[in-house]
PDB file of C-alpha atoms in Angstrom:
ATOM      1  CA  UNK A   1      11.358  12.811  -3.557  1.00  0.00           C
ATOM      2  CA  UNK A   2      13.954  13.172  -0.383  1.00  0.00           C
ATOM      3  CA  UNK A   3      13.367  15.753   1.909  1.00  0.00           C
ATOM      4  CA  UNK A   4      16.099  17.231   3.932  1.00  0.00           C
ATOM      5  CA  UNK A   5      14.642  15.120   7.110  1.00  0.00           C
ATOM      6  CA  UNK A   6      15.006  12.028   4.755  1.00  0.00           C
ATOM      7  CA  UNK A   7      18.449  12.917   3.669  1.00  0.00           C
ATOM      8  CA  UNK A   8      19.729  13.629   7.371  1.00  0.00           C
ATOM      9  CA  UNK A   9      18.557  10.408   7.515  1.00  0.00           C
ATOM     10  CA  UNK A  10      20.157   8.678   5.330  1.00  0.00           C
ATOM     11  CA  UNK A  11      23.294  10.093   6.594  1.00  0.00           C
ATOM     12  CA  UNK A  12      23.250   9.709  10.229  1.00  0.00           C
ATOM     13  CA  UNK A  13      22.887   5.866   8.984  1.00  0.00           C
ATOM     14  CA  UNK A  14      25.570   5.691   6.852  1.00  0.00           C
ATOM     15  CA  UNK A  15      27.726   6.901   9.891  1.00  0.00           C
ATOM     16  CA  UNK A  16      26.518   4.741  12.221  1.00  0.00           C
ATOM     17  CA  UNK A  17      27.004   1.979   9.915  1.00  0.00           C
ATOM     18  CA  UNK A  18      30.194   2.566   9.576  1.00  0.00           C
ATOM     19  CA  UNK A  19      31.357   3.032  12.815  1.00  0.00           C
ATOM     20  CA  UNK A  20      29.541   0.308  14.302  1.00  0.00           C
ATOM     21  CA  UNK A  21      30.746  -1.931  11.447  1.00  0.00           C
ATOM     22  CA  UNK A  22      35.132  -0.620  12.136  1.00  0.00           C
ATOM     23  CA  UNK A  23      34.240  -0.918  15.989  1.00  0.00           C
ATOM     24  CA  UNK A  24      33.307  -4.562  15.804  1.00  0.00           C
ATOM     25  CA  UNK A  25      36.255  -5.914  13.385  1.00  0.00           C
ATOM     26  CA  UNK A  26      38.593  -4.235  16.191  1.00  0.00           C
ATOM     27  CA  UNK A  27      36.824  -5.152  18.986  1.00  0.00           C
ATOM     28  CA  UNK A  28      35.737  -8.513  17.912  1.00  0.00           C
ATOM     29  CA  UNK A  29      39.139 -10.059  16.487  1.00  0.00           C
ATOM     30  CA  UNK A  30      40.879 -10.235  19.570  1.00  0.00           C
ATOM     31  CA  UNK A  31      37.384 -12.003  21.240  1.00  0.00           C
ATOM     32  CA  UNK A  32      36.666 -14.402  18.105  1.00  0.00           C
ATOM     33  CA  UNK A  33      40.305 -15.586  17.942  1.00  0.00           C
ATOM     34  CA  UNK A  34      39.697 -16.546  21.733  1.00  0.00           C
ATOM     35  CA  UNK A  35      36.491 -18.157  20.995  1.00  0.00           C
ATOM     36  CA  UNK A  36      37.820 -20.019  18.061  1.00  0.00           C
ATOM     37  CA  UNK A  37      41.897 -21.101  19.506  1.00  0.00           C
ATOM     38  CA  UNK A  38      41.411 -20.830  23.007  1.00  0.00           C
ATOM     39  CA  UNK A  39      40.456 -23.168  26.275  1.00  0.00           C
ATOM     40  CA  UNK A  40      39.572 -21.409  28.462  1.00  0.00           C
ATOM     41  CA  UNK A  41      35.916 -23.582  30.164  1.00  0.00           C
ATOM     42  CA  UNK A  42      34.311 -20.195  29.529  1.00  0.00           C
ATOM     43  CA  UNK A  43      33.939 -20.336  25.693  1.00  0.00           C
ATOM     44  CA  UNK A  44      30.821 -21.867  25.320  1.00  0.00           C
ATOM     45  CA  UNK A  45      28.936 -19.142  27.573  1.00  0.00           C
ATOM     46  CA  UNK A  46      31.040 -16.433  25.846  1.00  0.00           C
ATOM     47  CA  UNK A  47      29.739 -17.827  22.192  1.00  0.00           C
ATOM     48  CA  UNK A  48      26.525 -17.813  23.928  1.00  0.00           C
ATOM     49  CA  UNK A  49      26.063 -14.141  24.939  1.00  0.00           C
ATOM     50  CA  UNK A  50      27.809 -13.317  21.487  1.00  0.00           C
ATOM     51  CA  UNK A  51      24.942 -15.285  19.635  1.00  0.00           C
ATOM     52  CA  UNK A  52      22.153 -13.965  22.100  1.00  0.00           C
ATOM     53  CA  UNK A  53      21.175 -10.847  19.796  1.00  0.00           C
ATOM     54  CA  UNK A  54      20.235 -13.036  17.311  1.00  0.00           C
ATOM     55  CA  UNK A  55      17.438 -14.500  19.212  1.00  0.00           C
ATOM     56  CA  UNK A  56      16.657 -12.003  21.649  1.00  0.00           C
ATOM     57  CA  UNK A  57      13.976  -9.402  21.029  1.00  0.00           C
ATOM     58  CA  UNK A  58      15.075  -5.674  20.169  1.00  0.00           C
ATOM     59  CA  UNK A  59      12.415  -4.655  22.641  1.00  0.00           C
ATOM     60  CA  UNK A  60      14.290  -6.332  25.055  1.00  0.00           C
ATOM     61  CA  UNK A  61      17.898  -5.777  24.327  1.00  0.00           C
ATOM     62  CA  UNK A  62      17.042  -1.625  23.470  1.00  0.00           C
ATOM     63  CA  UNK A  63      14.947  -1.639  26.952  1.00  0.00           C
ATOM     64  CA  UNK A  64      17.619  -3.264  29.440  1.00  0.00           C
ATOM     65  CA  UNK A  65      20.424  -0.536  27.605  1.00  0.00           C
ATOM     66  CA  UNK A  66      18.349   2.289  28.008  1.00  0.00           C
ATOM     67  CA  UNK A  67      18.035   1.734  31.387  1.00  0.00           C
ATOM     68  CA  UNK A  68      21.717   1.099  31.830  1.00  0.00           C
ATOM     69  CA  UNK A  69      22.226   4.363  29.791  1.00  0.00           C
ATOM     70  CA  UNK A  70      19.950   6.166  31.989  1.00  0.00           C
ATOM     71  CA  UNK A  71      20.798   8.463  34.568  1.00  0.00           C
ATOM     72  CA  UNK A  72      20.432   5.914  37.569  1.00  0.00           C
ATOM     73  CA  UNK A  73      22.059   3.125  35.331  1.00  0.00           C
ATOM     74  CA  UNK A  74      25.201   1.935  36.168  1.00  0.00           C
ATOM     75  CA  UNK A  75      26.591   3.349  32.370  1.00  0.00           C
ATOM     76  CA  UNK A  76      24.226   6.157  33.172  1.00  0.00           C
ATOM     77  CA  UNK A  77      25.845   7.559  36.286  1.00  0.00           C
ATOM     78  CA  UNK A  78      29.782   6.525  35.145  1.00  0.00           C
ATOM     79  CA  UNK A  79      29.174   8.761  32.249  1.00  0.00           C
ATOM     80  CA  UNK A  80      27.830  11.610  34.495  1.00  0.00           C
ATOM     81  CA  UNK A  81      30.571  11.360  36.675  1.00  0.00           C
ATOM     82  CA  UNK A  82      33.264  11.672  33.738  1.00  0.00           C
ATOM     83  CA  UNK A  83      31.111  15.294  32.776  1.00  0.00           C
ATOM     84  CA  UNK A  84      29.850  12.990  29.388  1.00  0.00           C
ATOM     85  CA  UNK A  85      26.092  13.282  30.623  1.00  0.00           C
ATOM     86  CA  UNK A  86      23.899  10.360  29.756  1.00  0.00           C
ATOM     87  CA  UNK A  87      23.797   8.564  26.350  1.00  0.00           C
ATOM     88  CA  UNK A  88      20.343   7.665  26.020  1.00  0.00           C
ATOM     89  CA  UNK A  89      18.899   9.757  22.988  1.00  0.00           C
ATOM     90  CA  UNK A  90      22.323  10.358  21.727  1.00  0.00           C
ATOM     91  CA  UNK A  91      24.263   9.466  18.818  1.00  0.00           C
ATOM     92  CA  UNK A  92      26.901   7.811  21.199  1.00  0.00           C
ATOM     93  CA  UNK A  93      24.017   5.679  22.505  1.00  0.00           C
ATOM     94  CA  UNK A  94      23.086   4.488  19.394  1.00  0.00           C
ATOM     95  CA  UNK A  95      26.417   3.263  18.638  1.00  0.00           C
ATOM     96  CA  UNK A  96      26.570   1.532  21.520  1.00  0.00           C
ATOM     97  CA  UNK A  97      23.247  -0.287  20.960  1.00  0.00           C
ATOM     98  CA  UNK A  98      23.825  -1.041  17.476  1.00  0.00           C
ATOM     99  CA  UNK A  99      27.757  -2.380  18.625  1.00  0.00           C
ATOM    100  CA  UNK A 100      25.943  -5.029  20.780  1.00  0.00           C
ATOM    101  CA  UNK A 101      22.555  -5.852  18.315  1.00  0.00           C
ATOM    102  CA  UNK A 102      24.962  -6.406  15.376  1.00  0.00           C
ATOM    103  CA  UNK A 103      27.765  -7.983  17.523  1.00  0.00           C
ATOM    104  CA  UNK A 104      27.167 -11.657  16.477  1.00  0.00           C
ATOM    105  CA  UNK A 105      27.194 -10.831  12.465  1.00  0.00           C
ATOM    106  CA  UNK A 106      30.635  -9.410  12.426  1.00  0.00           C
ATOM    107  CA  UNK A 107      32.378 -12.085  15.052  1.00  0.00           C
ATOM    108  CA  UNK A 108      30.628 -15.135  14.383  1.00  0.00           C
ATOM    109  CA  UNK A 109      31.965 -14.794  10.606  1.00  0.00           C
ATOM    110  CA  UNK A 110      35.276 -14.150  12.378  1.00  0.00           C
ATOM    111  CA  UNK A 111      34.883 -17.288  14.759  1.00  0.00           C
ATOM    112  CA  UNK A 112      34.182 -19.672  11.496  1.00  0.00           C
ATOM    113  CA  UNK A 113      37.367 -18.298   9.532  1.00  0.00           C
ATOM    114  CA  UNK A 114      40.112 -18.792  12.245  1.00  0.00           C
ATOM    115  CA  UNK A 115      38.235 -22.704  13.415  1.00  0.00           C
ATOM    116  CA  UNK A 116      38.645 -23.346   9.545  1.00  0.00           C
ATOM    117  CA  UNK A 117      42.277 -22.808   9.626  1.00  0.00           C
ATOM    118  CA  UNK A 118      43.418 -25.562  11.386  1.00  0.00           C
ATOM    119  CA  UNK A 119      46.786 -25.899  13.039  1.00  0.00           C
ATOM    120  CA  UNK A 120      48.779 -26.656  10.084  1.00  0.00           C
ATOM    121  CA  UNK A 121      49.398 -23.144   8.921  1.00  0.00           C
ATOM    122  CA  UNK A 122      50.455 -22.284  12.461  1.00  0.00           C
ATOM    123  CA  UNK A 123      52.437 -24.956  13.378  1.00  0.00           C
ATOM    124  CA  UNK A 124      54.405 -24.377   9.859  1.00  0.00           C
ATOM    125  CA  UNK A 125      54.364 -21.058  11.126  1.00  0.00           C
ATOM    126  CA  UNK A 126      56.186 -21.901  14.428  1.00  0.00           C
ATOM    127  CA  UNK A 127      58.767 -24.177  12.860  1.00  0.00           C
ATOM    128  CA  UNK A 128      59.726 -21.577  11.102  1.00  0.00           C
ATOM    129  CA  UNK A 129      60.296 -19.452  14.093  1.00  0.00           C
ATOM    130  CA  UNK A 130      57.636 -16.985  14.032  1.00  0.00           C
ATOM    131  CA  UNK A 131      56.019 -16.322  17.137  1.00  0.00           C
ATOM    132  CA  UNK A 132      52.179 -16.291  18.295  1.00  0.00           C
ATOM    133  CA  UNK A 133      52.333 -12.398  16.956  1.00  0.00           C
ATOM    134  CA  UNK A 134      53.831 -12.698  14.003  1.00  0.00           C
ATOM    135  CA  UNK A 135      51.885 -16.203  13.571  1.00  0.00           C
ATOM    136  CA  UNK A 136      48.536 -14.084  14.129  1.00  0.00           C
ATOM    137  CA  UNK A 137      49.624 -10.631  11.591  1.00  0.00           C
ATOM    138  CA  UNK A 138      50.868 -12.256   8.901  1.00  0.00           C
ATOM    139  CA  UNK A 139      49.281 -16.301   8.396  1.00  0.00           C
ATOM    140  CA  UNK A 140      45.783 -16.287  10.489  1.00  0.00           C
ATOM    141  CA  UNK A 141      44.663 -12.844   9.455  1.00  0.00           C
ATOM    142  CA  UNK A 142      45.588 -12.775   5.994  1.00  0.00           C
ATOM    143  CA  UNK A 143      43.749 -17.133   5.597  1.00  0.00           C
ATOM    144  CA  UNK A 144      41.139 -15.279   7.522  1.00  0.00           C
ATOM    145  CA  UNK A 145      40.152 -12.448   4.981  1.00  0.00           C
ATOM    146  CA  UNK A 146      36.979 -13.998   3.620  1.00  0.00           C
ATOM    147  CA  UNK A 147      35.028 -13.968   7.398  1.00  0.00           C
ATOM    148  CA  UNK A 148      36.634 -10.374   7.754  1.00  0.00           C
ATOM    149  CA  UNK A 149      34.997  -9.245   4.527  1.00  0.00           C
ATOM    150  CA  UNK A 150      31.617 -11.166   5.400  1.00  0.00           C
ATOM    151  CA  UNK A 151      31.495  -9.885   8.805  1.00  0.00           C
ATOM    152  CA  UNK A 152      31.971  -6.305   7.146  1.00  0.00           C
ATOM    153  CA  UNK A 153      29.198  -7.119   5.153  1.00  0.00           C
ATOM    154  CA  UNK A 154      26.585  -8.302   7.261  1.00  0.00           C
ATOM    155  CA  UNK A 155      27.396  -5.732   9.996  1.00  0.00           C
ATOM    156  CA  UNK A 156      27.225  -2.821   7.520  1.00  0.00           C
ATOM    157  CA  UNK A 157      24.298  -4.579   5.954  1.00  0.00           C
ATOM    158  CA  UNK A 158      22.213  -5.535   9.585  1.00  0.00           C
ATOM    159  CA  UNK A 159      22.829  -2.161  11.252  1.00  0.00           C
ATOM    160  CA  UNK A 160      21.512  -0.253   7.866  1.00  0.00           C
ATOM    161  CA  UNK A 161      18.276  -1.785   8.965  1.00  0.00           C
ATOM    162  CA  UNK A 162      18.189  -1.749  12.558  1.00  0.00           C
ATOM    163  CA  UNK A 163      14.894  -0.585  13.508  1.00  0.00           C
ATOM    164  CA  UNK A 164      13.473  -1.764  17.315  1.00  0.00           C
ATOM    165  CA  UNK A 165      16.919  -1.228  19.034  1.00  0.00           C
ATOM    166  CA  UNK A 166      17.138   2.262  17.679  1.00  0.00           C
ATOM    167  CA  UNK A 167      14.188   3.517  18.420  1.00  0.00           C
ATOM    168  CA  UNK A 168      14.509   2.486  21.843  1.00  0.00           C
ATOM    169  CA  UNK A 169      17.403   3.719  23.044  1.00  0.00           C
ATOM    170  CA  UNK A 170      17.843   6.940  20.710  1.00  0.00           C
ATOM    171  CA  UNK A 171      13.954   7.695  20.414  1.00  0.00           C
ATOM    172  CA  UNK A 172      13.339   9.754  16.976  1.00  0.00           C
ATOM    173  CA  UNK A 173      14.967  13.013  17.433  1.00  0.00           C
ATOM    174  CA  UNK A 174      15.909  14.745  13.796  1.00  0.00           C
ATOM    175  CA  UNK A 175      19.552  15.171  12.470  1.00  0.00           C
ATOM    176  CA  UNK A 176      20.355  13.666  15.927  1.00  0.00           C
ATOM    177  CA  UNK A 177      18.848   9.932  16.651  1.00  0.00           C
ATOM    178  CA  UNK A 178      16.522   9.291  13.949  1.00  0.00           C
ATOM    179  CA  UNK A 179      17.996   6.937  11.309  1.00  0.00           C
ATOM    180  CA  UNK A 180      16.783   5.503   8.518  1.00  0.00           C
ATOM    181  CA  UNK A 181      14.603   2.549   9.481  1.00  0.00           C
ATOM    182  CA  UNK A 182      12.600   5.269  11.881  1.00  0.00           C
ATOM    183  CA  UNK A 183      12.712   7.940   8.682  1.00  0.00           C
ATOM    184  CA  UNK A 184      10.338   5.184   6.643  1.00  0.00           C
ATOM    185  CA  UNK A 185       8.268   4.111   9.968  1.00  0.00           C
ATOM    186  CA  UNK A 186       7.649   7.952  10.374  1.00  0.00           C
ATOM    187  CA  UNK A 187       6.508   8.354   6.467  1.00  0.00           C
ATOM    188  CA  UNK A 188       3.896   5.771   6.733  1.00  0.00           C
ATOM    189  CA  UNK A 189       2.498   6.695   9.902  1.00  0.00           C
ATOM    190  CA  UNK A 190       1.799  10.128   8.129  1.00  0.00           C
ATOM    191  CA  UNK A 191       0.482   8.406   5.369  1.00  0.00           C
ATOM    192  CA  UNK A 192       3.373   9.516   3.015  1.00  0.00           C
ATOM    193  CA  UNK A 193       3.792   6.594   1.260  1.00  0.00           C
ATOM    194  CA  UNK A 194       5.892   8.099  -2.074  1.00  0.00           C
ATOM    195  CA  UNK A 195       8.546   8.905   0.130  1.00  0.00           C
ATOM    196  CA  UNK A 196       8.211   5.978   2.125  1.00  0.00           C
ATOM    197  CA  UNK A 197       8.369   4.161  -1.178  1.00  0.00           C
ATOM    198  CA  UNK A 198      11.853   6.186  -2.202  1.00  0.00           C
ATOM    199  CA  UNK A 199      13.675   5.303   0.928  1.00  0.00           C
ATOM    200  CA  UNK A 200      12.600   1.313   1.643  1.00  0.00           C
ATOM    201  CA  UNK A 201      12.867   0.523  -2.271  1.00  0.00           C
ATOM    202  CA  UNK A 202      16.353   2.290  -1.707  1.00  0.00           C
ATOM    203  CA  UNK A 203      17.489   0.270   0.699  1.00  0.00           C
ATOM    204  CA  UNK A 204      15.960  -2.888  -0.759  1.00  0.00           C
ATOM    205  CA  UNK A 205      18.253  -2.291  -3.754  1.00  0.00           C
ATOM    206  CA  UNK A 206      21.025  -1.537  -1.308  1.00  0.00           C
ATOM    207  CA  UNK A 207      21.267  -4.320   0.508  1.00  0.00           C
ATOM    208  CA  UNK A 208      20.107  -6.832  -2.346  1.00  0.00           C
ATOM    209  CA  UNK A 209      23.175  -5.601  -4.005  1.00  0.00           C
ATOM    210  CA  UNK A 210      25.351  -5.708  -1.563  1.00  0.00           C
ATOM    211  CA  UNK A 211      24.660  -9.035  -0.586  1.00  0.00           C
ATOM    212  CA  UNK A 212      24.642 -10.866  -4.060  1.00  0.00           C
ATOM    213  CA  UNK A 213      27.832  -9.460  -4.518  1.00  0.00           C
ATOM    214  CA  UNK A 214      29.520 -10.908  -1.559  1.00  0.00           C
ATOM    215  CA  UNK A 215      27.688 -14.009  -2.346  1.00  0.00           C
ATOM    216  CA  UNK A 216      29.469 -13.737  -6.159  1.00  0.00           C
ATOM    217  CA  UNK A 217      32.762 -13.206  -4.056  1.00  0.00           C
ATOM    218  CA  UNK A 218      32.821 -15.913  -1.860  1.00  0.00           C
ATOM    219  CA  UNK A 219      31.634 -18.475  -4.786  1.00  0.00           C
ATOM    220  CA  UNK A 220      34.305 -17.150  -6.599  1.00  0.00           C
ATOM    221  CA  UNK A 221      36.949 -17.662  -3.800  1.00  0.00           C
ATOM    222  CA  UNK A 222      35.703 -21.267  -3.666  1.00  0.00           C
ATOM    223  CA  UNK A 223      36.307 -21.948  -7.354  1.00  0.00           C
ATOM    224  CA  UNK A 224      39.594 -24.016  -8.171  1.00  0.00           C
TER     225      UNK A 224
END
């Protein structure tokens, strides 16, 4: 059914997910909060560029970081100089294409919670003398949890699948840069289609699942 290509595979995948997935929450609190509270002239373009993967071809997006990552790219020769080599056809590189392709599913969730919070539960917070810190820890993240468990979702979920930017900038190199997306692409180019059948109706399933249950969660968070 699963051969041990398929199964390295799967794995690889899973990790990436993951990573890509804990990266972004990190990384994109601090930049949806200033999307969503700040006013600064420059939030419009930044909501922008964090939207742009969404309409922008993976062709495109996996091309323009591969030749960043390359070794005359500008990433490409500040990671030579540090002794790191280049991250094109890496591991590392595919995290950092699937960090910007699946960049707008984890913060715009984020963006929508904190504009839905209003200023009410901060300016309560304030008159109470808690300061923007404490304000942030314990009343915007914790009114907040919902887009924090749909952006875990859909970046989890979206970078499972990821197929063009992958394949791009990591190529299809075995227990290394070939995830699962290329795994199924390979199987029906060599005809295999019983394996090909095991791993897309697997992730089918997956992400079916996944997704009704978050939609089941949030319908029951909006229940009186």
């Amino acid at each position: 059914m699963l051969d041990a290509n398929s199964l390295a595979a799967i794995r690889l995948t899973i990790e990436l997910s993951v990573l890509t997935t804990l990266i972004l929450l990190v990384l994109g609190t601090p930049l949806a909060w200033w999307v969503a509270r700040g006013r600064s002239r420059w939030r419009s373009p930044a909501r922008a560029l964090v939207s742009l993967p969404l309409v922008l071809p993976p062709s495109v997006l996996g091309f323009y970081l591969l030749v960043a990552l390359g070794a005359n790219g500008p990433l490409g020769q500040l990671t030579q100089a540090l002794g790191w080599g280049t991250l094109a056809f890496t591991f590392w590189g595919l995290l950092i294409g699937s960090i910007i392709y699946s960049l707008p599913f984890v913060v715009q969730p984020l963006i929508n919670a904190f504009e839905s919070l209003g200023q009410r539960p901060l300016e309560a917070a304030a008159t109470l003398r808690a300061g923007p810190l404490d304000a942030f820890w314990h009343v915007a993240l914790p009114l907040a949890r919902p887009g924090y468990l749909t952006g875990a979702v859909m970046g989890f979920a979206h970078t499972l699948g990821e197929f063009g930017v992958v394949l791009m900038i990591g190529g299809n190199i075995p227990g290394a840069t070939r995830v699962l997306s290329v795994q199924i692409y390979d199987h029906v180019e060599a005809l295999e289609y019983a394996q090909a059948h095991w791993l897309a109706g697997g992730m089918l399933l997956f992400s079916f699942t996944v997704l009704l249950a978050l939609h089941l969660t949030q319908a029951r968070q909006r229940s009186p």
